[in-house]
Amino acid sequence: MKNISLLIFILSYTLGFTQPQKPASAEIYNKLEKLNFLGSALYIAAHPDDENTRLISYLANKLKARTGYLSLTRGDGGQNLIGLELREQLGVIRTQELIEARKVDGGEQFFSRANDFGFSKVPNETLQIWDKEKVLQDMVWIIRKFQPDIIINRFDHRSPGTTHGHHTSSAMLTQEAYSLAADPNYEPEQLKYVQLWQPKRVMFNVSWWFFGGKDKFEKADKSKYINLQTGDYYPTLGLSNQEIAALSRSKHKSQGFGTTGVRGDDMEYLELIKGDNLKDKQNLFEGIDTSWNRVEGGKAIGDAIAVIIKNYDFRNPSASVPELLKVYSSILKLEDKHWKSLKSKEIKEIIALCTGLYLEATAENQSATPGSNLKIRWEATNRSNIVMKLSSVALYPEGKTITQDTLLANNISVDNSFDVVIPKSANFTSPYWLTEKGDKGMYTVNDLQKIGIPDIIREMSATFTVKFGDVSIPFERTIVYKYNDPVKGEVYEPLDIIPSVTTSIMNKVQLFKDNKRQTASVKIKAGKDNCKGELRLELPDGWKVSPASIPFELVRKGSETIVNFEITPPDSPSEVTAKSIATIDGEDFDREQVIINYPHISIQQVLMPSTAKFTKVDLKIEGNSIAYIMGAGDSVPESLRQMGYNVTLLTPEVITMQTLSSYDAVVVGIRAYNVLDGIVFKQQVLFDYVANGGTMVVQYNTTGDLVTRDIAPYPLRISRDRVTEEDAKVNFLDTKHPVLNYPNKITEKDFTGWVQEQGLYYPDEWGKEFTPIFTSHDKGEEAKKGGLLVAKYGKGYYIYTGLSFFRELPEGVSGAYRLMANLIAIGK
């Protein structure tokens, strides 16, 4: 059973979820060329979108090297331009964006267990929050497993404090991992699965921003660097290297990194940090045997592949199959396990592509529960004159095998179906790095062999064994769900293993401003038919829940019901976590099913603890109606509703003095002046609203691509200043200022319990009309006054704040609610 489990793991890692491959003849030819190159490169940086897609594409498509990108984090701490997901869910989106980017540029993707906890100014801070030793272990594991000949860093290990602390840390840790990967005394447990490895070179990918600007970089002496020409055009792909890189880069949609492809000469600059120097500056693999000669017994294989490439018939790729089968058999006889594994996988798929061999296993339903029955339909179609037989079809982990011994004639489909039982021990489908509770700096993954794997591990797969004469080849395919959409046509989705029941507390934050009891609603969703049990809502002592439990019965899979509990808060302020638990036949289910669905990535199921934040807060509000202008997307409007305001979402198009006149305040969402082109035409209307007695609260914007520099009625310059330490001490500049006193008395305690960061993109210059309210700073820095600025304008007030309300309010931070209420009430 252990061997079967390991096989399932390997197949899931290798395949992941993907649409069926249908490459053209020219793309098959590129795969053949890659088959004959035995060199590898690993690019290392800190986050999704840090990677240089131009260099990755050049390595993968020009040099034909196996190319990987190790992003130490999944980008969980960033902002989201396409939706409301933050933290872990944003990390899932950005993970998928990287996977899609690698499909475009030809690379492979890896991650460590490091959690992107937000902006860090220096590597010392980063490595205190990350578990440095665990991140280093992960890097060594991935290096030993991937076996890169060269490593390229995006960032400079010698310049701490000049960029994000995560950035510099990724380069600093690389210098250590380079040596430790070859040290038999370092993490010897890893050597049960991988071997010692010493990369030949480490290089730093120099870029203009390290020089302070493009103009300075143009004038700099770059003769000491490797000047690598990367502006190639690939005729068989019909794209330039830069065009491929732009398509790859544009997959980072949640970060707003859509990029236009260019053509012509292009240059990348590399500085050798460790390893042998290069005489030929255009050959990064100089002195490294990248032919089959590096493998014992490989020379004949390389010679045979060279002949196949030379004789390749673009009109009839199947003509190469007889010789490819001989090469496949030779590869299986190699003793070098690393290259044997990699190249046997490559050539198997080339053989399938050359014959047009279409193999597919689809489930009749998109989801199933452990222990349930599921019908799996499979298809095998040979679209060539190559003689082959389908010997068997086997399902994992169910273990059922159907012996076929069926001739696969040219263009005649063979299909059938299985009725299988999902093992009761089957794991639920969800990102493996979120299964166990992590901490601020690290995800918890205790299985060594999972570390580095980019995607959700999917256990359900089918193996088609096809016999070509005397050569039998197993082809693995992940089982997927397929349906026809009237608009989109054929649609593939992953098959998910789900709990029998999932629950969701509908208000992720519930505010209690007094001792009155409130209703808490919980949605229950059936993962199978005839779902019957009881639901309870757990809260710490001091909070009262009635009733103790509620029975439920859902007849059909996918059906939902909502039940209500009455919650009575304690007398004193309190912030607690509520947890909903459903019990069926003595088994507890405590997960919420979150579906992340965007067109540029595959649909994702994330199973999170079904929890919510219940906050008893001493909160008073003044005013009633709020107009909210949504920017890049945040959950602040729902938080304002929780506080007791009536909130209306306004777009720039509908803003007039008449529409604004009925609102007590206008609140502008995060990055609105970065993403709303139309707001520039409504600025004067907004300022007139303030002058007539209104209150306008503007949340943070970034420094780049502002639709107008006149975001305030007085001079105001946004900078990159921020306070990343969420617990940084706050010093009030005028304790009698109205914003600190009405209707809530704000003290230092109101800045307790903030998450991820105190604030970001603070202004560093402003007109004399603005009054700064407080100062704070990260350790070792000067005090910053730009976190909250208030200005009287006409009869009203204009407020600009870089405080991270968009993070604090959805987290139920009491002090953030109290301060926001005061900002809105300042005109009262």
GROMACS .gro file of C-alpha atoms in nm, residues 501-508 510 519-525 534-538 545 550-552 554 560-567 578-582 589 591-592 610-612 614:
model
   46
  501VAL     CA    1  -2.090   1.864   0.455
  502THR     CA    2  -1.935   2.209   0.467
  503THR     CA    3  -2.050   2.512   0.663
  504SER     CA    4  -1.996   2.884   0.643
  505ILE     CA    5  -2.063   3.151   0.906
  506MET     CA    6  -2.216   3.415   0.685
  507ASN     CA    7  -2.077   3.724   0.857
  508LYS     CA    8  -1.700   3.679   0.872
  510GLN     CA    9  -1.988   4.029   1.352
  519THR     CA   10  -2.855   3.649   1.518
  520ALA     CA   11  -2.561   3.462   1.366
  521SER     CA   12  -2.645   3.279   1.044
  522VAL     CA   13  -2.462   2.968   0.924
  523LYS     CA   14  -2.497   2.820   0.576
  524ILE     CA   15  -2.482   2.441   0.548
  525LYS     CA   16  -2.401   2.277   0.216
  534GLU     CA   17  -2.657   1.850   1.372
  535LEU     CA   18  -2.477   2.182   1.368
  536ARG     CA   19  -2.326   2.363   1.664
  537LEU     CA   20  -2.156   2.700   1.696
  538GLU     CA   21  -1.865   2.708   1.936
  545VAL     CA   22  -2.509   3.058   2.213
  550ILE     CA   23  -2.958   2.268   1.539
  551PRO     CA   24  -3.058   1.957   1.340
  552PHE     CA   25  -3.039   1.968   0.960
  554LEU     CA   26  -3.038   1.801   0.309
  560GLU     CA   27  -2.802   2.439   0.103
  561THR     CA   28  -2.987   2.563   0.406
  562ILE     CA   29  -2.932   2.845   0.652
  563VAL     CA   30  -2.977   2.809   1.025
  564ASN     CA   31  -2.969   3.082   1.289
  565PHE     CA   32  -2.817   3.099   1.636
  566GLU     CA   33  -2.880   3.368   1.895
  567ILE     CA   34  -2.557   3.514   2.034
  578ALA     CA   35  -1.648   3.151   1.644
  579LYS     CA   36  -1.636   2.804   1.489
  580SER     CA   37  -1.916   2.608   1.323
  581ILE     CA   38  -1.906   2.226   1.338
  582ALA     CA   39  -2.145   1.985   1.169
  589PHE     CA   40  -1.689   1.841   0.982
  591ARG     CA   41  -1.447   2.312   0.699
  592GLU     CA   42  -1.579   2.590   0.480
  610SER     CA   43  -1.525   2.744   0.920
  611THR     CA   44  -1.467   3.036   1.152
  612ALA     CA   45  -1.560   3.401   1.198
  614PHE     CA   46  -1.702   3.802   1.683
   0.00000   0.00000   0.00000
